[in-house]
Amino acid sequence: MAIDKKQVEEIVRAVGGKDNIEAATHCVTRLRFALYDESKVDTQSLDQNDLVKGQFSSQGQFQVVIGPGLVDKVYDEMIQITGGERASKDDVKAVAGKKQNPLQRAIKTLSDIFIPILPAIITAGLLLGINNILTGPGIFFDGKSLVDVYPAWKDLASIINTIASTAFTFLPALIGWSAVTRFGGSPLLGIVLGLILVHPDLLSAYGYANAVNEGTVPTWNLFGWHIEKIGYQGQVLPVLVSAYLLAKLEIFLNKRVHDSIKLLVVAPVTLLITGFLAFTIIGPVTFAIANGITSGLIYIYDSYAALGGLIYGGLYALLVITGMHHTFLAVDVQLIGSQGGTFLWPMLALSNIAQGSAALAMMLVLREKKMRGLAATSSVSAFLGVTEPAIFGVNIRYRYPFIFGMVGSAIGGVLLTMNNVQATSIGVGGVPGFLSIFPNKWGVFFIGMAIVLVVPFILTVIFGRAKLRKEERNADRAAVAGGQTPAAESASGTAVANTDSNLNHRSRSAAQVADEPVNTLEIMAPLTGTAVPLEQVPDPAFAEKQMGEGVAIEPSGNQVVAPFDAQVAHVIKSKHAVILEHASGLQILIHVGINTVSLKGEGFNMHVEAGEKVRAGQTLLEFDRKVIEAAGYPLITPIIIPDGQDMVDRVEVTTGDVTSNQNGVLKVHLKG
């Protein structure tokens, strides 16, 4: 497909001109810019450009969505126009990172560390929720738990509790692995470091307080220097600081030790020095700091519960926009580890629901069909704990639903904190979040849930409809002032005649379309897993359907197959995506994971080449789940019908559990 050079020139002008572009690259769907000054971007001009499907700024990069199969041509033309140098994704990412202030970089670092271990924590949270149901008194029987009434269930509950609590018991090992990886060291050494800090020979951190009161804290005597022999179960800061030291020390030694003796020197020296400093200096200091932070939070919670609930509950959605919400993962984990529960996570769960309720209300306000569909599906995602599609796709765009979501969340936060509602674990947000709550507080939590469902919904509908009526009245006044007949005055004979004429014209057009033959192409699932709406994809370009309609699959396997007989139209260089073309001319994009382009092909094995003919069910590519998950990238795989294909009439989506090449996920109606 040929591109219009003038449209590419307009993109360059819209991002502030070539002098405002510090670095630029592209992935399979979008241009990625590191700009000197994002305030110079003309978003309105980009919206009016036919090449542009969408735009957004994320982590210091300004991204312009073009679409698969075309973005590389646009990029090539842009390089010729600007005379700039080609840059890799890492180049742009590095430049964008430099633009972040120290706080933003610190937040991103915490995010990079905790997001990869979230699956383990979420799993632990769900299992602890099941254990709560079995062992919580008063849920099914007055004053007694299910296992008290039915003792045969007690050992089952015990096994579930053992499995669930493992992630928290050995949390320093998980954090050590992720943190050392993030800081550039050996992941295996990070795991060993974490396990050292919770070695069974050490006094458990959970029993430290009692041991202090009883004067039985064990110590090491290093030539007269007495060091407390305690572990760091449930602690975050000690392992984070130790992991940073270990990674930097390992890098330092790797550069200076000869290859022939690295195995004998680097790892042993690194672990010995880091472990010694962890027990003698880092651990005691950071343990005191962590306990001080925890005590401060508990003091505020105990003394000013309503104020704390109002602020955190109300502003949590703002933290999501800035990315600062990731910092509170560490706080939640610290509270659970040291106090047995966190009062922050329940407010997060209500904030998820509040934003979902506000987005759902926009269905009754908006008139555009596509936006109403986005409001509905993104609200479901928010109710299940993933708010980004609702916040970025709907609520922020119109502002007032976002604000009313925060209002409802603030009220719910006050209720929870005043009634001491706490969670035993983190990771389960939205409506399923009740599983994390101590069972004796479920009643209060459900009342809070009702508040965040009703308040944002009603306020959004009332304000939104009033705003819509005001805009219509203003439009009518403008029409009268311009000598035109306003829509509201269609009772006059001329207006009625014109309206009838328009209706008849539309009816004839619809009849003509209805008489035309429509071919239907059913696209089978290219992966085994669970098909979900695009709105659940944690990437605005896909979630907002900026590139086209489609579906996404949460894969359970590691293989992508051809969903129909096709020709391979394009293979992405980094092997994570492929474009297929059907005999009808229809093209589809299969894009494994989000931001997996950054892996540069690592973890992917492409079995086909561009121009090759493939049969339905033939393997296209395979991917290593462990490599992708270890890098912290979501595996959810969008299957897109790119916009701009004239033969497409409409697309139907089917969701649910699917098996590759056995279940249809998309039904594409082609114009006859």
XYZ file of C-alpha atoms in Angstrom:
672
model
C 0.000 0.000 0.000
C 1.396 3.361 -1.045
C 1.473 6.117 1.527
C 0.925 9.832 1.124
C 4.159 11.699 1.831
C 2.173 14.770 2.865
C 0.438 12.792 5.615
C 3.809 11.652 6.961
C 5.017 15.249 6.869
C 1.907 16.206 8.854
C 2.824 13.600 11.505
C 6.306 15.101 11.803
C 4.857 18.610 12.117
C 2.257 17.401 14.639
C 4.914 15.996 16.991
C 6.687 19.349 17.007
C 8.820 19.045 13.884
C 12.082 17.215 13.291
C 13.910 19.445 15.784
C 11.618 18.162 18.548
C 12.422 14.485 17.818
C 15.316 13.244 19.934
C 14.948 9.624 18.810
C 12.333 7.615 16.927
C 11.711 3.961 16.210
C 8.749 1.721 15.461
C 7.307 -1.638 16.450
C 4.755 -3.734 14.595
C 1.910 -1.262 15.144
C 3.167 2.201 16.104
C 5.778 4.901 15.854
C 7.614 5.484 19.128
C 9.093 8.926 19.776
C 11.371 10.306 22.457
C 10.549 14.016 22.178
C 12.374 16.978 23.650
C 9.083 18.668 24.563
C 5.778 16.765 24.459
C 3.829 19.996 25.027
C 4.520 20.867 21.387
C 2.482 17.882 20.143
C -0.609 18.876 18.134
C -2.993 16.083 19.109
C -5.840 17.532 17.072
C -3.757 17.416 13.895
C -2.848 13.790 14.603
C -6.517 12.904 15.132
C -7.345 14.339 11.707
C -4.565 12.420 9.937
C -5.909 9.387 8.052
C -2.698 7.446 8.709
C -3.059 7.766 12.480
C -5.253 5.268 14.354
C -4.494 6.610 17.823
C -1.941 8.294 20.062
C -0.832 8.276 23.694
C 2.137 8.956 25.933
C 3.598 6.247 28.131
C 6.783 6.082 30.237
C 8.432 9.004 28.476
C 7.555 7.809 24.962
C 4.977 9.453 22.702
C 3.411 6.712 20.596
C 1.490 7.176 17.352
C -0.516 4.134 16.294
C -0.342 3.499 12.533
C -1.170 -0.193 12.214
C 0.586 -3.384 11.087
C 2.033 -3.647 7.600
C 2.094 0.134 7.187
C 4.037 1.495 10.122
C 7.407 0.410 8.715
C 6.712 2.296 5.462
C 5.647 5.395 7.381
C 8.807 5.154 9.486
C 11.027 4.830 6.407
C 9.375 7.871 4.825
C 9.694 9.825 8.075
C 13.435 9.092 8.283
C 13.865 10.400 4.740
C 11.888 13.552 5.547
C 13.670 14.356 8.808
C 17.114 13.127 7.831
C 17.349 11.521 11.257
C 19.121 8.336 12.222
C 17.344 5.042 12.734
C 17.059 4.050 16.375
C 16.306 0.781 18.117
C 13.574 0.288 20.707
C 16.219 0.218 23.416
C 17.676 3.521 22.166
C 14.315 5.260 22.415
C 13.572 3.580 25.734
C 16.903 4.763 27.145
C 16.355 8.335 25.948
C 12.819 8.348 27.316
C 14.052 7.016 30.672
C 16.470 9.910 31.016
C 13.556 12.338 30.840
C 11.976 10.826 33.926
C 12.716 12.529 37.228
C 14.278 10.515 40.100
C 10.870 9.784 41.614
C 9.531 8.445 38.297
C 12.622 6.283 37.853
C 12.275 4.928 41.385
C 8.608 4.127 40.788
C 9.424 2.389 37.518
C 12.143 0.368 39.240
C 9.711 -0.843 41.906
C 7.185 -1.621 39.195
C 9.763 -3.636 37.240
C 10.606 -5.609 40.388
C 7.127 -6.373 41.719
C 5.108 -6.922 38.539
C 6.966 -10.148 37.560
C 6.225 -11.729 40.960
C 2.569 -10.651 41.030
C 1.289 -13.961 39.563
C 2.686 -15.828 42.582
C 1.247 -13.274 44.999
C -2.157 -13.251 43.268
C -2.282 -17.047 43.376
C -1.422 -16.966 47.076
C -4.157 -14.384 47.640
C -6.819 -16.484 45.924
C -5.843 -19.613 47.854
C -5.793 -17.687 51.131
C -9.299 -16.511 50.255
C -10.425 -20.132 49.979
C -8.705 -20.874 53.292
C -10.521 -17.897 54.852
C -13.858 -19.327 53.753
C -13.034 -22.705 55.297
C -11.571 -21.418 58.572
C -13.364 -18.102 59.148
C -15.814 -18.263 62.069
C -19.342 -16.984 61.586
C -19.513 -17.279 57.789
C -21.758 -20.346 57.626
C -22.345 -21.120 61.306
C -22.850 -18.866 64.313
C -19.483 -18.397 66.026
C -17.947 -21.421 64.314
C -16.007 -22.053 61.136
C -16.704 -24.675 58.504
C -13.779 -26.806 59.695
C -15.028 -26.607 63.303
C -18.370 -28.082 62.286
C -16.861 -30.499 59.774
C -13.428 -31.522 61.151
C -12.777 -33.741 58.129
C -12.108 -30.541 56.168
C -9.459 -29.309 58.619
C -6.461 -31.020 57.021
C -7.571 -29.922 53.554
C -7.659 -26.336 54.827
C -4.223 -26.855 56.349
C -2.773 -28.037 53.028
C -4.346 -25.084 51.189
C -2.927 -22.706 53.782
C 0.567 -24.219 53.403
C 0.464 -23.846 49.626
C -0.964 -20.320 49.854
C 1.447 -19.000 52.477
C 4.592 -20.256 50.719
C 4.841 -17.187 48.467
C 4.775 -14.926 51.522
C 7.033 -17.145 53.650
C 9.735 -17.098 50.971
C 8.894 -13.642 49.667
C 12.536 -12.434 49.983
C 13.550 -15.166 47.503
C 10.973 -13.944 44.979
C 11.980 -10.320 45.465
C 15.678 -11.262 45.378
C 15.250 -13.011 42.024
C 13.283 -10.150 40.458
C 15.370 -7.323 41.965
C 18.775 -8.778 41.078
C 17.491 -9.423 37.549
C 16.316 -5.814 37.310
C 19.659 -4.483 38.559
C 21.608 -6.557 36.029
C 22.880 -9.423 38.187
C 22.442 -13.194 38.116
C 18.845 -14.244 38.938
C 20.063 -17.446 40.629
C 22.222 -15.471 43.060
C 19.172 -13.306 43.799
C 17.168 -16.389 44.754
C 19.974 -17.685 46.981
C 20.277 -14.276 48.649
C 16.567 -14.263 49.439
C 16.699 -17.783 50.863
C 19.711 -16.841 53.012
C 17.609 -14.100 54.629
C 14.901 -16.617 55.656
C 17.159 -19.554 56.574
C 15.539 -21.908 59.143
C 18.527 -21.416 61.532
C 17.467 -17.777 61.979
C 14.830 -16.502 64.365
C 11.732 -15.846 62.266
C 10.834 -12.180 61.929
C 7.297 -13.121 62.962
C 8.554 -14.210 66.387
C 10.975 -11.306 66.871
C 8.654 -9.132 68.968
C 7.947 -11.908 71.474
C 11.625 -12.821 71.663
C 12.508 -9.187 72.466
C 9.932 -9.092 75.271
C 11.244 -12.378 76.671
C 14.906 -11.462 76.162
C 15.563 -14.559 74.071
C 16.748 -13.033 70.783
C 19.696 -15.195 69.556
C 22.902 -13.443 68.508
C 26.193 -14.042 66.737
C 29.337 -13.013 68.587
C 31.881 -11.731 66.075
C 34.917 -10.992 68.237
C 32.795 -9.057 70.701
C 30.377 -7.623 68.120
C 26.939 -9.034 68.920
C 24.646 -9.307 65.890
C 21.025 -10.403 66.170
C 20.482 -13.720 64.456
C 17.096 -12.973 62.897
C 15.446 -13.687 59.556
C 13.583 -11.233 57.355
C 10.355 -13.051 56.551
C 7.721 -10.707 55.108
C 10.265 -7.876 54.787
C 10.839 -5.858 51.614
C 13.523 -3.227 52.214
C 16.311 -5.535 53.473
C 16.219 -7.754 50.405
C 15.783 -4.818 47.980
C 18.894 -3.029 49.235
C 20.878 -6.274 49.505
C 19.864 -7.261 45.972
C 21.082 -3.929 44.612
C 24.444 -4.388 46.341
C 24.768 -7.984 45.141
C 24.042 -7.080 41.494
C 26.499 -4.174 41.436
C 29.205 -6.196 43.201
C 28.750 -9.107 40.775
C 28.997 -6.743 37.770
C 32.124 -5.159 39.278
C 33.836 -8.527 39.781
C 32.798 -9.892 36.387
C 34.634 -7.035 34.690
C 37.846 -7.584 36.646
C 38.179 -11.321 37.312
C 39.764 -13.481 34.611
C 37.379 -15.860 32.849
C 39.363 -18.919 33.954
C 38.588 -18.368 37.646
C 35.247 -16.519 37.509
C 33.299 -19.576 38.662
C 35.538 -19.899 41.725
C 35.616 -16.221 42.628
C 32.653 -14.109 41.465
C 29.639 -15.922 42.943
C 31.268 -17.000 46.266
C 32.780 -13.571 46.970
C 29.609 -11.756 45.922
C 27.355 -13.862 48.155
C 29.757 -13.820 51.102
C 30.192 -10.040 51.139
C 26.522 -9.297 50.433
C 25.297 -11.833 52.982
C 27.656 -10.539 55.672
C 26.607 -6.913 55.092
C 22.946 -7.951 54.950
C 23.086 -9.426 58.454
C 25.396 -6.823 60.018
C 24.377 -3.467 58.531
C 21.766 -3.530 55.757
C 19.308 -5.817 57.530
C 19.237 -4.106 60.949
C 19.073 -0.592 59.445
C 16.411 -1.303 56.823
C 14.467 -3.498 59.264
C 14.258 -0.517 61.624
C 13.276 1.819 58.755
C 10.602 -0.589 57.498
C 9.166 -1.015 60.983
C 9.217 2.775 61.412
C 7.252 3.251 58.176
C 4.815 0.539 59.194
C 4.353 2.041 62.664
C 3.763 5.470 61.122
C 1.086 4.141 58.784
C -0.599 2.249 61.603
C -0.526 5.358 63.803
C -2.244 7.405 61.089
C -4.690 4.573 60.514
C -5.479 4.267 64.224
C -5.643 8.018 64.923
C -7.097 9.466 61.709
C -8.815 6.515 60.072
C -11.500 8.524 58.242
C -8.994 11.030 56.845
C -6.673 8.267 55.662
C -9.548 6.445 53.972
C -10.758 9.644 52.333
C -7.332 10.499 50.894
C -6.104 7.053 49.837
C -9.507 5.774 48.730
C -10.230 8.931 46.770
C -6.850 9.432 45.149
C -5.874 5.854 44.329
C -7.139 6.188 40.738
C -4.831 9.188 40.307
C -1.935 7.023 41.463
C -2.793 4.560 38.692
C -2.486 7.317 36.070
C 0.943 8.372 37.330
C 2.117 4.791 37.876
C 2.779 5.516 41.556
C 0.341 2.796 42.624
C 3.136 0.267 42.092
C 5.037 1.709 45.063
C 2.222 0.654 47.381
C 2.705 -2.992 46.465
C 5.797 -2.903 48.648
C 3.852 -1.185 51.453
C 1.042 -3.761 51.290
C 3.510 -6.642 51.372
C 5.330 -5.063 54.316
C 2.068 -4.607 56.264
C 1.011 -8.197 55.624
C 4.427 -9.516 56.572
C 4.735 -7.548 59.803
C 1.100 -7.063 60.890
C -0.732 -9.978 59.275
C -2.991 -7.763 57.164
C -3.173 -4.572 55.098
C -5.820 -1.844 55.283
C -4.734 -0.373 51.919
C -5.676 -3.221 49.581
C -9.435 -3.212 50.390
C -9.587 0.448 49.304
C -7.806 -0.455 46.061
C -10.461 -3.086 45.347
C -13.245 -0.524 45.847
C -11.447 2.005 43.647
C -11.395 -0.605 40.845
C -15.153 -1.085 41.151
C -15.843 2.668 41.354
C -14.039 3.383 38.073
C -15.834 0.433 36.480
C -19.201 1.752 37.657
C -18.482 5.215 36.230
C -17.440 3.689 32.895
C -20.578 1.529 32.810
C -22.729 4.642 33.398
C -21.274 6.195 30.236
C -23.245 3.601 28.270
C -26.359 5.603 29.168
C -24.710 8.906 28.263
C -22.715 8.296 25.103
C -24.331 8.066 21.685
C -21.440 6.722 19.652
C -21.835 2.958 19.319
C -18.103 2.182 19.434
C -17.568 4.191 22.619
C -20.618 2.634 24.270
C -19.179 -0.801 23.541
C -15.822 0.255 24.981
C -17.573 1.598 28.103
C -19.372 -1.707 28.651
C -16.416 -4.039 28.155
C -13.890 -1.880 30.015
C -16.240 -1.665 33.005
C -16.321 -5.463 33.222
C -12.522 -5.467 33.186
C -12.476 -2.911 36.040
C -14.955 -4.962 38.065
C -12.459 -7.828 37.788
C -9.583 -5.648 39.014
C -7.999 -4.271 35.796
C -8.903 -0.588 35.572
C -6.568 0.716 32.854
C -9.025 0.173 29.933
C -11.819 1.957 31.850
C -9.605 4.791 33.114
C -7.628 5.498 29.943
C -10.228 4.417 27.395
C -13.316 6.143 28.817
C -13.140 7.957 32.140
C -10.096 10.175 31.615
C -11.274 11.019 28.114
C -14.494 12.582 29.498
C -13.034 13.569 32.916
C -16.270 13.716 34.922
C -16.768 9.915 35.192
C -13.193 9.662 36.470
C -13.895 12.328 39.110
C -17.180 10.716 40.202
C -15.386 7.366 40.435
C -12.913 8.967 42.861
C -15.806 10.492 44.858
C -17.454 7.090 45.320
C -14.118 5.477 46.147
C -13.380 8.151 48.782
C -16.714 7.489 50.534
C -16.064 3.740 50.442
C -12.534 4.279 51.777
C -13.854 6.185 54.808
C -16.313 3.366 55.565
C -13.607 0.678 55.362
C -11.016 2.436 57.497
C -13.527 3.410 60.184
C -14.533 -0.248 60.472
C -10.975 -1.658 60.399
C -11.455 -3.674 57.213
C -8.203 -5.423 56.259
C -6.994 -7.922 53.666
C -4.925 -11.000 54.414
C -3.240 -10.865 51.010
C -2.944 -8.780 47.863
C -3.428 -9.434 44.180
C -7.188 -9.970 44.017
C -8.864 -6.662 43.115
C -12.317 -5.535 42.031
C -15.377 -7.603 42.945
C -13.354 -10.809 43.636
C -11.384 -8.736 46.163
C -13.721 -9.872 48.938
C -11.810 -13.175 48.941
C -8.783 -11.302 50.334
C -10.781 -9.666 53.134
C -10.940 -11.117 56.653
C -14.310 -12.940 56.630
C -15.615 -11.164 59.739
C -15.496 -7.885 57.750
C -17.241 -9.105 54.606
C -20.497 -7.386 55.571
C -18.873 -3.954 55.793
C -16.917 -4.584 52.597
C -20.100 -5.474 50.695
C -21.722 -2.242 51.913
C -18.674 -0.357 50.617
C -19.007 -2.259 47.345
C -22.635 -1.124 47.052
C -21.563 2.494 47.635
C -18.921 2.465 44.890
C -21.350 0.804 42.496
C -24.229 3.225 43.064
C -22.648 6.640 43.752
C -20.375 6.956 40.679
C -23.051 5.448 38.420
C -25.821 7.840 39.434
C -23.617 10.950 39.511
C -22.146 10.137 36.089
C -25.548 9.539 34.473
C -27.133 12.697 35.948
C -24.206 14.985 35.147
C -23.524 13.395 31.763
C -27.092 13.718 30.514
C -27.341 17.292 31.793
C -24.087 18.112 30.003
C -25.378 16.489 26.813
C -28.631 18.480 26.921
C -26.672 21.699 27.434
C -24.468 20.955 24.428
C -27.567 20.299 22.296
C -29.132 23.607 23.369
C -25.903 25.450 22.546
C -25.823 23.776 19.149
C -29.406 24.850 18.485
C -28.631 28.447 19.441
C -25.612 28.426 17.151
C -27.751 27.061 14.315
C -30.389 29.789 14.822
C -27.696 32.466 14.955
C -26.331 31.170 11.661
C -29.718 31.324 9.942
C -30.261 27.531 9.997
C -33.189 25.568 11.384
C -32.164 23.854 14.650
C -32.736 20.158 15.059
C -35.094 20.734 17.969
C -37.453 22.774 15.731
C -38.152 19.971 13.252
C -41.901 20.422 13.828
C -42.047 22.934 10.946
C -43.203 21.610 7.577
C -39.866 22.149 5.843
C -37.896 20.507 8.609
C -40.238 17.524 8.673
C -40.000 17.159 4.919
C -36.200 17.278 5.053
C -36.130 14.786 7.905
C -38.461 12.405 6.069
C -36.333 12.719 2.967
C -33.208 11.849 4.941
C -34.940 8.907 6.575
C -36.138 7.582 3.234
C -32.628 7.961 1.836
C -31.174 6.043 4.749
C -33.843 3.363 4.388
C -33.061 2.913 0.717
C -29.349 2.703 1.462
C -29.945 0.087 4.124
C -32.124 -1.922 1.746
C -29.485 -1.833 -0.920
C -26.889 -3.092 1.526
C -29.237 -5.795 2.768
C -29.757 -7.054 -0.797
C -26.025 -7.398 -1.387
C -24.478 -10.853 -0.757
C -22.377 -10.997 2.419
C -19.716 -13.690 2.809
C -18.748 -14.770 6.307
C -15.254 -15.842 7.293
C -14.945 -17.615 10.632
C -11.484 -17.253 12.134
C -10.479 -20.092 14.410
C -8.436 -19.579 17.576
C -4.702 -19.541 16.726
C -3.846 -20.377 20.362
C -5.250 -22.532 23.137
C -6.400 -20.545 26.152
C -9.150 -18.098 27.113
C -10.484 -15.576 24.602
C -11.310 -12.172 26.128
C -12.444 -8.790 24.718
C -9.739 -6.464 23.416
C -10.587 -3.998 26.163
C -8.841 -6.285 28.652
C -5.493 -5.906 26.871
C -3.180 -3.700 29.025
C -2.180 -1.506 26.078
C -4.268 1.479 24.913
C -3.510 0.871 21.236
C -5.236 -2.517 21.394
C -7.746 -1.851 24.193
C -9.152 1.247 22.474
C -9.265 -0.583 19.114
C -7.092 2.070 17.544
C -5.838 -0.462 14.985
C -9.060 -2.344 14.415
C -11.540 -4.855 15.789
C -10.515 -8.181 17.193
C -10.135 -10.380 20.231
C -7.355 -11.351 22.632
C -6.367 -14.743 24.007
C -4.756 -15.478 27.357
C -2.696 -18.470 26.175
C -2.339 -21.654 28.186
C 0.124 -23.185 25.733
C 3.122 -21.912 23.815
C 2.228 -22.424 20.159
C 0.539 -20.230 17.526
C -1.075 -21.969 14.541
C -2.647 -20.671 11.339
C -6.395 -20.103 11.867
C -7.103 -20.648 8.135
C -5.347 -21.420 4.854
C -3.344 -18.284 4.111
C -0.249 -16.611 2.786
C 2.208 -15.111 5.260
C 2.063 -11.415 4.375
C 4.620 -10.202 6.893
C 6.840 -11.616 9.645
C 7.946 -9.171 12.303
C 11.732 -9.070 12.693
C 11.534 -9.686 16.447
C 9.470 -12.865 15.759
C 6.652 -12.000 18.168
C 4.013 -11.171 15.548
C 2.879 -12.270 12.108
C 0.386 -11.003 9.522
C -1.609 -13.525 7.477
C -3.621 -12.897 4.313
C -6.699 -14.940 3.399
C -7.583 -15.774 -0.223
C -10.315 -13.116 0.031
C -7.646 -10.482 0.649
C -8.487 -10.146 4.352
C -5.451 -9.692 6.602
C -5.139 -10.470 10.310
C -2.416 -9.641 12.809
C -1.437 -12.111 15.554
C 0.662 -10.298 18.176
C 2.058 -12.494 20.991
C 2.305 -10.567 24.258
C 2.485 -6.866 25.058
C 5.736 -4.920 24.523
C 7.427 -8.239 23.651
C 9.155 -6.419 20.794
C 11.684 -5.407 23.472
C 12.861 -9.033 23.724
C 14.355 -8.737 20.205
C 13.275 -12.272 19.342
C 14.501 -13.922 22.547
C 12.019 -16.595 23.589
C 10.412 -16.796 20.119
C 10.902 -19.376 17.361
C 9.296 -18.422 14.037
C 8.520 -21.377 11.742
C 7.374 -19.474 8.636
C 8.646 -16.779 6.297
C 6.979 -13.922 4.438
C 5.390 -15.104 1.197
C 5.022 -18.701 2.394
C 1.710 -20.529 1.958
C 0.361 -22.129 5.150
C -2.492 -24.507 5.900
C -5.008 -24.175 8.728
C -3.526 -25.643 11.897
C 0.071 -25.322 10.706
C 2.470 -24.035 13.378
C 3.453 -20.413 12.779
C 5.593 -19.746 15.805
C 6.422 -21.005 19.291
C 7.278 -18.954 22.345
C 8.961 -19.610 25.686
C 6.494 -18.574 28.394
C 9.175 -18.504 31.099
C 11.383 -16.084 29.170
C 8.500 -13.693 28.496
C 7.113 -13.870 32.042
C 10.579 -13.451 33.554
C 10.980 -10.263 31.514
C 7.732 -8.977 33.034
C 5.681 -8.814 29.817
C 2.014 -9.926 29.662
C 1.396 -12.971 27.449
C -2.086 -11.888 26.376
C -2.190 -12.128 22.573
C -4.345 -9.786 20.447
C -5.751 -11.069 17.132
C -6.623 -7.986 15.088
C -8.497 -7.278 11.850
C -6.577 -4.115 10.886
C -8.636 -1.064 9.918
C -8.690 0.143 6.327
C -9.729 -3.163 4.707
C -12.610 -2.199 2.445
C -13.969 -5.733 2.153
C -14.887 -5.865 5.876
C -18.521 -5.146 6.715
C -18.503 -6.016 10.427
C -16.770 -8.266 12.949
C -18.319 -10.463 15.644
C -16.302 -11.603 18.665
C -16.677 -14.827 20.648
C -14.999 -15.191 24.044
C -14.408 -18.034 26.481
C -12.142 -21.078 26.682
C -10.768 -22.046 23.270
C -8.582 -24.709 21.711
C -6.369 -23.793 18.777
C -8.016 -24.406 15.398
C -11.125 -25.889 17.012
C -13.058 -22.838 18.237
C -14.034 -19.743 16.291
C -13.118 -16.458 17.976
C -13.906 -13.983 15.191
C -16.628 -13.954 12.549
C -15.808 -11.463 9.795
C -18.677 -10.449 7.530
C -17.299 -9.470 4.140
C -19.042 -7.133 1.740
C -20.390 -8.980 -1.262
